[in-house]
Tab-separated table of C-alpha atoms and ligand atoms in Angstrom:
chain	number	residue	atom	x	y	z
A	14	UNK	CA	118.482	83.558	133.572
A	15	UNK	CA	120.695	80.854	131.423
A	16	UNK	CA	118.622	79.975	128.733
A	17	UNK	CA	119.433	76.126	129.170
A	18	UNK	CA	117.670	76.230	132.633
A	19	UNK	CA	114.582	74.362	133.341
A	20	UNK	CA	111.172	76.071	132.480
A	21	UNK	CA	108.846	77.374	135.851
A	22	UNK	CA	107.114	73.805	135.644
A	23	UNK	CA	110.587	72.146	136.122
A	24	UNK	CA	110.245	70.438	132.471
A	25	UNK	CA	112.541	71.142	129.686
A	26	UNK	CA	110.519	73.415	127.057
A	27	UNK	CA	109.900	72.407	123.547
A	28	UNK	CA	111.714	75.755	123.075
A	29	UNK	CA	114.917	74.871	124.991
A	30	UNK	CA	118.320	76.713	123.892
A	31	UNK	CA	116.370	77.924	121.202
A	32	UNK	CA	117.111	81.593	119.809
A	33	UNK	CA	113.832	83.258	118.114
A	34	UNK	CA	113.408	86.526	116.065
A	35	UNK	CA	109.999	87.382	116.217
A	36	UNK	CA	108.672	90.722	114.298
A	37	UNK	CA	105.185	92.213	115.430
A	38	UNK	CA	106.203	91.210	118.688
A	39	UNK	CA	104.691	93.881	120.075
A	40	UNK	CA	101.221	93.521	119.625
A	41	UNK	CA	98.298	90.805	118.756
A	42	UNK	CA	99.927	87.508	117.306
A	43	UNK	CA	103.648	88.260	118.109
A	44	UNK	CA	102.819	89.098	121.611
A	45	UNK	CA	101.080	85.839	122.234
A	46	UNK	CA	103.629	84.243	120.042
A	47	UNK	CA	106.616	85.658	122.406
A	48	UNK	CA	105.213	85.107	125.551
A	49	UNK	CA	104.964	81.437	124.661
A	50	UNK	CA	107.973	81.030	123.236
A	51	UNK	CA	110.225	82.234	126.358
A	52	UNK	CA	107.409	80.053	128.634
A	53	UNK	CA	108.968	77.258	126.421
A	54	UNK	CA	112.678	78.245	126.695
A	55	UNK	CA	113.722	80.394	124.041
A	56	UNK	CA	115.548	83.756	124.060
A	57	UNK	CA	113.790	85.911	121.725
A	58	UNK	CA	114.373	89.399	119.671
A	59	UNK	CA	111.084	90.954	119.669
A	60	UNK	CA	111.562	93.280	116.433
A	61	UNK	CA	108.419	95.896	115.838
A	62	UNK	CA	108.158	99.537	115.025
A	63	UNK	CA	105.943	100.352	118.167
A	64	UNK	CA	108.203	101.049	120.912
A	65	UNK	CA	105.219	101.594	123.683
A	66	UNK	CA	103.599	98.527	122.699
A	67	UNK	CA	106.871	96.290	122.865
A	68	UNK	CA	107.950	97.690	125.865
A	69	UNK	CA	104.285	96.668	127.071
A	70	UNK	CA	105.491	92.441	125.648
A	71	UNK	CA	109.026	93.355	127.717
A	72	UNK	CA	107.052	94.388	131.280
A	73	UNK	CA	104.759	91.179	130.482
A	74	UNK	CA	107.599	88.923	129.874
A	75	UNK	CA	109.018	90.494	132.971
A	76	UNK	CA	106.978	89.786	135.117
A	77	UNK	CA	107.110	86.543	133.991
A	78	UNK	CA	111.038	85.782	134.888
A	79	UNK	CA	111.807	86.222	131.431
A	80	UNK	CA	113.641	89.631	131.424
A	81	UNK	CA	117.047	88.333	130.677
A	82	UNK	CA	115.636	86.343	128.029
A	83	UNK	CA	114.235	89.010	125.578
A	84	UNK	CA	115.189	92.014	123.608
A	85	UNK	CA	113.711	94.672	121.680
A	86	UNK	CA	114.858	96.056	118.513
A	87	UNK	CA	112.781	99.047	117.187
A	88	UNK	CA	112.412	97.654	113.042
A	89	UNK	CA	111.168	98.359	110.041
A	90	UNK	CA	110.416	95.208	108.741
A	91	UNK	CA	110.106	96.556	105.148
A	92	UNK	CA	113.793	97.800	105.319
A	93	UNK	CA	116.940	95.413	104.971
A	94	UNK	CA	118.599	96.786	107.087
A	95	UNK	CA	116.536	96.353	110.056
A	96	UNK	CA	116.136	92.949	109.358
A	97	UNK	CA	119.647	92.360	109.359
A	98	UNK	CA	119.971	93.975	112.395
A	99	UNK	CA	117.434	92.009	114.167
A	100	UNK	CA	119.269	88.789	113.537
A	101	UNK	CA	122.532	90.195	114.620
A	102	UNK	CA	121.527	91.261	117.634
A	103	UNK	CA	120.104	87.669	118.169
A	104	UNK	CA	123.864	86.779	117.043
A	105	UNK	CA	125.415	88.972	119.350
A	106	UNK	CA	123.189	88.808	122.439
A	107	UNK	CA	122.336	85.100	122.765
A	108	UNK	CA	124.897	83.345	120.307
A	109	UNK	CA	122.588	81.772	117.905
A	110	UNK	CA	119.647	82.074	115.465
A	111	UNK	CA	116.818	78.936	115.047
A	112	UNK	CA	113.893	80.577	114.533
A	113	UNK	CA	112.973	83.438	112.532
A	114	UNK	CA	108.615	84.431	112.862
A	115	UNK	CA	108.213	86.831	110.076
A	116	UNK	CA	104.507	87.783	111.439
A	117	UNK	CA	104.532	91.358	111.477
A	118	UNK	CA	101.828	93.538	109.353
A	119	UNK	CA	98.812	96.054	109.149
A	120	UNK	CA	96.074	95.869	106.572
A	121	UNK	CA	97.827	98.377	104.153
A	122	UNK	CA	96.059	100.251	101.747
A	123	UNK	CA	92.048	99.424	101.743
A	124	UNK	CA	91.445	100.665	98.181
A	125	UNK	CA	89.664	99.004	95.156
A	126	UNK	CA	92.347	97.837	92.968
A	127	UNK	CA	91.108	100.437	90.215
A	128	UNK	CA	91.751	103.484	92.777
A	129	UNK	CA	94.965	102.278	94.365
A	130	UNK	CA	98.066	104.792	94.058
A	131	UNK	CA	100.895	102.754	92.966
A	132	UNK	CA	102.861	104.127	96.091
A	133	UNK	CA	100.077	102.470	98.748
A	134	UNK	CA	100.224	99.318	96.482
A	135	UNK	CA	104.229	99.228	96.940
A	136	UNK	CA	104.213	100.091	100.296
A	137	UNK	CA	101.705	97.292	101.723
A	138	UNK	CA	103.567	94.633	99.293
A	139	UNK	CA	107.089	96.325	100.504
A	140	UNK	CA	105.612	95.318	104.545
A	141	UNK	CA	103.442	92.494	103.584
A	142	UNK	CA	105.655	90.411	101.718
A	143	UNK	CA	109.356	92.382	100.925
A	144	UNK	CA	109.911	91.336	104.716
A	145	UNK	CA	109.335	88.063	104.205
A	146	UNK	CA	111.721	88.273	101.340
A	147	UNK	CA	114.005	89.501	103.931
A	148	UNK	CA	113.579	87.643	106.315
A	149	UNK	CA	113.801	84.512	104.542
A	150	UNK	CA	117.267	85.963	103.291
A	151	UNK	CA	119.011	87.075	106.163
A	152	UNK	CA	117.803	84.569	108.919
A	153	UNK	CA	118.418	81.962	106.212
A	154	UNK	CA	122.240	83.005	105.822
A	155	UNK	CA	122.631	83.243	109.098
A	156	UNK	CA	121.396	79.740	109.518
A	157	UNK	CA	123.386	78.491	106.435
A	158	UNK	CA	126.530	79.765	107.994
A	159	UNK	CA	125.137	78.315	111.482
A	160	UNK	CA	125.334	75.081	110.261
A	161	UNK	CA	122.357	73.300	112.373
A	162	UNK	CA	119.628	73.926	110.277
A	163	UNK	CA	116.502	76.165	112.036
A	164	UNK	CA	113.637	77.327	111.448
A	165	UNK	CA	111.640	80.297	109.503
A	166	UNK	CA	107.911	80.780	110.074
A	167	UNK	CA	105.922	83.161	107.482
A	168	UNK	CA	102.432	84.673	108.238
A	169	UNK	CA	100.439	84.811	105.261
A	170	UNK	CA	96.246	85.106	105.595
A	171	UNK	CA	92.930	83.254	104.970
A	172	UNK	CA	93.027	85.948	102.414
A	173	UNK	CA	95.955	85.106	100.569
A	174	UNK	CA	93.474	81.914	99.944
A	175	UNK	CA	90.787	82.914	98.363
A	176	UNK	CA	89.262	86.993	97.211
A	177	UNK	CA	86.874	88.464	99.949
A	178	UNK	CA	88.852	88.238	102.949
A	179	UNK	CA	91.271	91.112	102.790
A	180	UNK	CA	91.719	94.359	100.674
A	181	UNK	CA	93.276	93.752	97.289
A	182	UNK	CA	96.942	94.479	97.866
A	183	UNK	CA	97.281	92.573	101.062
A	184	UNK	CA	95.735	89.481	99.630
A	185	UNK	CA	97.819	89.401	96.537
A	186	UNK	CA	101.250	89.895	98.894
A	187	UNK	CA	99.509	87.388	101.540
A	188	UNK	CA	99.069	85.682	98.355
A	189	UNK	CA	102.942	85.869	97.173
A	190	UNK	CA	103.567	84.623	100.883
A	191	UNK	CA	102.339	81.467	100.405
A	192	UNK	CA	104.537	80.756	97.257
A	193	UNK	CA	107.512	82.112	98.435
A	194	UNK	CA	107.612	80.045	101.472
A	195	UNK	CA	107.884	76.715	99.275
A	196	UNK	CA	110.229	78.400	96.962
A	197	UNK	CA	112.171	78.998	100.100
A	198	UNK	CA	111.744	75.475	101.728
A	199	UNK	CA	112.724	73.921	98.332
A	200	UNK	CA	116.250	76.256	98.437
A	201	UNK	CA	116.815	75.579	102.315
A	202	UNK	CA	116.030	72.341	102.930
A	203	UNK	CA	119.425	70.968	101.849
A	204	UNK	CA	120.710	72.694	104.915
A	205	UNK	CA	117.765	71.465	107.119
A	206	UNK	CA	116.573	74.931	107.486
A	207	UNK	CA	112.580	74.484	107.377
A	208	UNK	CA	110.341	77.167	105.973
A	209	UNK	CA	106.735	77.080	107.118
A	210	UNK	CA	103.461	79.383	106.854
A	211	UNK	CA	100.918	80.214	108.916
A	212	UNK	CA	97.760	81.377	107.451
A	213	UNK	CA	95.360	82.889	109.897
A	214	UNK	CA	91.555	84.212	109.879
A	215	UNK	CA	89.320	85.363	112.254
A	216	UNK	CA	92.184	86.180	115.124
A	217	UNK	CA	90.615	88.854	117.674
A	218	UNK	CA	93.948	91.476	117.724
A	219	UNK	CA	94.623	94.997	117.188
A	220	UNK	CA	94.268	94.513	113.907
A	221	UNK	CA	91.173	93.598	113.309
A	222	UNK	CA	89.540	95.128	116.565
A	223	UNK	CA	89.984	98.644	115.115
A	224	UNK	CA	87.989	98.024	111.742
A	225	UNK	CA	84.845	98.288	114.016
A	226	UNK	CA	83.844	98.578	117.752
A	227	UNK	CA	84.573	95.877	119.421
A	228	UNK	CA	81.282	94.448	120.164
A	229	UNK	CA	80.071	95.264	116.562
A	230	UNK	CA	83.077	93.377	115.574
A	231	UNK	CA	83.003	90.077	118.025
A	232	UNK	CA	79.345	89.615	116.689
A	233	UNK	CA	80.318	90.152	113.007
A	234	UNK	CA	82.901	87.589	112.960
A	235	UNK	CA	80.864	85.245	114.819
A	236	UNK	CA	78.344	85.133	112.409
A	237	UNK	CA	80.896	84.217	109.832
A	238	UNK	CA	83.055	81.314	111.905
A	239	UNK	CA	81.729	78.220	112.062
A	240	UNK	CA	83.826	77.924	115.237
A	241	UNK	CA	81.841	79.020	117.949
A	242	UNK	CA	84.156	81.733	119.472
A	243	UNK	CA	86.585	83.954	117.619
A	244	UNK	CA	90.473	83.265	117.596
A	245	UNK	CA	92.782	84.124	120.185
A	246	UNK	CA	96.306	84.901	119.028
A	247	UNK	CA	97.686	81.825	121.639
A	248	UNK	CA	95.372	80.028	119.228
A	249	UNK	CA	98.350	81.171	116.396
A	250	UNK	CA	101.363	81.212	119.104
A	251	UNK	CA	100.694	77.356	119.715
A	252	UNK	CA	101.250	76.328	115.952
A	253	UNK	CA	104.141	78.657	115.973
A	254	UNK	CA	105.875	76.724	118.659
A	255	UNK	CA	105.268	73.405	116.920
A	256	UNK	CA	106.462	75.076	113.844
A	257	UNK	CA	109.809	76.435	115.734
A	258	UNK	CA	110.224	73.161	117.378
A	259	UNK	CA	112.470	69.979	116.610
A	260	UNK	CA	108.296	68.713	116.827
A	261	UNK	CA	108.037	70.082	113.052
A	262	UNK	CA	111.219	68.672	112.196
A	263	UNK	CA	109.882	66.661	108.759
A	264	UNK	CA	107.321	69.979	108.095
A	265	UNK	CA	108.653	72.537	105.208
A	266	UNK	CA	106.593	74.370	102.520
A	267	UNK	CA	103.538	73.960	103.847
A	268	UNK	CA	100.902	76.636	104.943
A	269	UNK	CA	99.046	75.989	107.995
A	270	UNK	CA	95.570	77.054	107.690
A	271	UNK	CA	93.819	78.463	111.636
A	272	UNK	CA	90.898	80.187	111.057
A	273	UNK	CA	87.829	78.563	112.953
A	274	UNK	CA	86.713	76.632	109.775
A	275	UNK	CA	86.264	79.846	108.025
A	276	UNK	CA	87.566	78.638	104.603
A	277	UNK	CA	86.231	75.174	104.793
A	278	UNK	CA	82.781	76.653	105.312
A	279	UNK	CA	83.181	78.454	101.437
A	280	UNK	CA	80.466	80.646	100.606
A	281	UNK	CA	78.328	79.529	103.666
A	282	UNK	CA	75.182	78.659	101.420
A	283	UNK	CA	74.819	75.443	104.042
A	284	UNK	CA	73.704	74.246	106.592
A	285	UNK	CA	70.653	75.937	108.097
A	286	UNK	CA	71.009	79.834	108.163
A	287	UNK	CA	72.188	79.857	104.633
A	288	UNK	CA	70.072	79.795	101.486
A	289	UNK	CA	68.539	76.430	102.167
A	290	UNK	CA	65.363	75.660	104.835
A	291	UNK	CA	64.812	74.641	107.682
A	292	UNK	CA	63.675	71.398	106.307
A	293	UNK	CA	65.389	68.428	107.266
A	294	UNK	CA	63.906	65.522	105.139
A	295	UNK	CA	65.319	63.733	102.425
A	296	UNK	CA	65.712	65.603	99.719
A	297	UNK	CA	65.227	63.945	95.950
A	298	UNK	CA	65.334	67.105	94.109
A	299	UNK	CA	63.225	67.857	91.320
A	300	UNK	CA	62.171	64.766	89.709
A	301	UNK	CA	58.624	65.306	89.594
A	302	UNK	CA	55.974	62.420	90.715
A	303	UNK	CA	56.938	60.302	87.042
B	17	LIG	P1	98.593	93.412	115.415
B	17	LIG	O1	98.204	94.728	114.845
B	17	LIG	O2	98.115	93.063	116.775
B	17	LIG	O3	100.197	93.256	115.401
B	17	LIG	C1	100.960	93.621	114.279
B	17	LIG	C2	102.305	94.147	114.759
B	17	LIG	O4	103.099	94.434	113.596
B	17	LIG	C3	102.206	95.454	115.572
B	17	LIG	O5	102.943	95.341	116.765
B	17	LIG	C4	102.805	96.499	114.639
B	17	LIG	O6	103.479	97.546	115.338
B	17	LIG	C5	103.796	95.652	113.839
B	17	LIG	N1	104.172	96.305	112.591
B	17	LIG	C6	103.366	96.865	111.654
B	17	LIG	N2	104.104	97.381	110.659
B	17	LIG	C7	105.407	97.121	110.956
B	17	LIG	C8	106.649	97.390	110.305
B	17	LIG	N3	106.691	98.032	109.125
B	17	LIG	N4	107.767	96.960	110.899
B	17	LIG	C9	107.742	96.312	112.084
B	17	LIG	N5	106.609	96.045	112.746
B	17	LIG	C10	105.446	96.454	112.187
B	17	LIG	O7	98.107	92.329	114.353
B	17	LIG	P2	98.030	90.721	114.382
B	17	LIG	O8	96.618	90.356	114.148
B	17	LIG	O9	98.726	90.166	115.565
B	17	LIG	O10	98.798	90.394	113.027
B	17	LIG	C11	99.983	89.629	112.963
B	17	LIG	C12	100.090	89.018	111.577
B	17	LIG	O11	99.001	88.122	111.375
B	17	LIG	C13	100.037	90.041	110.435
B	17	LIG	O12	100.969	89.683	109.436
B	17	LIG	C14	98.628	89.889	109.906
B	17	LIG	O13	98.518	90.254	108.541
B	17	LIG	C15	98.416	88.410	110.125
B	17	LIG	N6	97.012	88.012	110.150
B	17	LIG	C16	96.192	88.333	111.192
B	17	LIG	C17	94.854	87.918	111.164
B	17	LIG	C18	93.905	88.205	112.273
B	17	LIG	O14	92.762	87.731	112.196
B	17	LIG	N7	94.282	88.922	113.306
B	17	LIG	C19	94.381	87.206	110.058
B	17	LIG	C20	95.229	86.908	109.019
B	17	LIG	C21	96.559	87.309	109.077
């Protein structure tokens, strides 16, 4: 299917002629993420380590009337190589490159910083935040050379925000995500190449599903969103389509925060269920009666 053809609806996609690299396409956030973007008229490389799990995103997108549209490219995000090859097989196999999703991870090492082996530490910085590096590099050539500006999207965390979200190492290369992008969208914008972050929390994928059972899980997270239902990773895909979009065109540096309020709510001393009672009237703190 030409790429420049009208979307199922008969509309013209946000996504139209538009040439995406999307890592962790396989699973969770990059699933959702390509799913949405061919729905909106992209070609997309799906890049991901898990071949059964991306050929699960290629059957889906299939049987959506997307199978010309998409390609899979078995990556390790942490090695240049890989990366390189995932743009030039956008390059080769659809002409172009205007968006480049750097969203795939795993937790990486769990340990207290005191008891981490340097090797876990430089292996979950290496796929948290050395692929970003990378991608920011090689997608960012590629557009340089391109000519027409584009598009990279980063995926950074609620826990590169604050401590108590994540495990030490990811936060601190979540963390490192956050700066790099406006490093990156200072560098690039000259050539209209925009370089945007997405931070989520609270997003009900693989990755978080297999910390507990699933039930034990939905109800934990609950308790902690003030939204009153968990994420879905559309709920991420969406933002990345704005973000890939000529929508986003005047949008660079910045780190979009999704997480269900979880951040704005802080320590979650307030309102009722925190530290504080049930009682509603006015409140004129200790003053005594004079
Ligand atoms: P997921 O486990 O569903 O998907 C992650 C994908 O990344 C998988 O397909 C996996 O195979 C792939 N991957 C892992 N290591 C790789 C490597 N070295 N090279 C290539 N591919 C690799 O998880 P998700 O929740 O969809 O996570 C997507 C992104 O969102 C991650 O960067 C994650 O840190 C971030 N994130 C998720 C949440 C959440 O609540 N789910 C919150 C904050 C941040």
């Amino acid at each position: 299917m030409a790429n420049n053809m009208e979307t199922a609806t008969g509309t013209r996609g946000r996504l139209q002629d538009k040439v995406a690299v999307i890592t962790g396409g396989a699973s969770g956030i990059g699933r959702a993420s390509a799913l949405f973007f061919l729905d909106q008229g992209a070609q997309v490389v799906i890049a991901d380590l898990n071949t059964a799990t991306a050929e699960e995103t290629l059957a889906l997108a299939a049987q959506k009337g997307h199978a010309e549209s998409i390609r899979f490219l078995r990556t390790d995000v942490s090695r240049e190589e890989d990366i390189e090859a995932a743009v030039a097989l956008a390059l080769d196999d659809f002409g172009r490159l205007d968006c480049f999703f750097s969203n795939a991870g795993a937790g990486g090492t769990m340990a207290p910083v005191t008891e981490t082996p340097v090797e876990d530490w430089d292996r979950t910085v290496a796929l948290l935040l050395r692929s970003v590096f990378l991608g920011i590099k090689h997608a960012g050539n590629a557009m340089k050379h391109q000519g027409c500006g584009g598009s990279i999207i980063n995926t950074s965390s609620t826990a590169g925000l604050n401590a108590g979200s994540g495990p030490a190492a990811y936060s601190a290369a979540k963390a490192g995500v956050v700066n790099l992008t406006q490093s990156a969208a200072v560098e690039l914008a000259p050539a209209r190449i925009r370089v945007n972050n997405i931070a989520p929390g609270g997003v009900f994928t693989p990755l978080i599903r297999g910390a507990k059972n699933e039930q034990e899980m939905l109800a934990f997270m609950k308790g902690r969103l003030p939204w009153p239902s968990v994420g879905l990773p559309e709920d991420i895909a969406h933002a990345a389509v704005f973000l890939a979009s000529d929508e986003s065109r005047f949008c660079t540096g910045t780190t979009l925060l999704i997480d269900g309020g979880l951040l704005a709510w802080g320590p979650g001393l307030f309102p009722f269920g925190g530290i504080y009672s049930e009682d509603r009237s006015f409140s004129a703190g200790n003053i005594g009666q004079g």
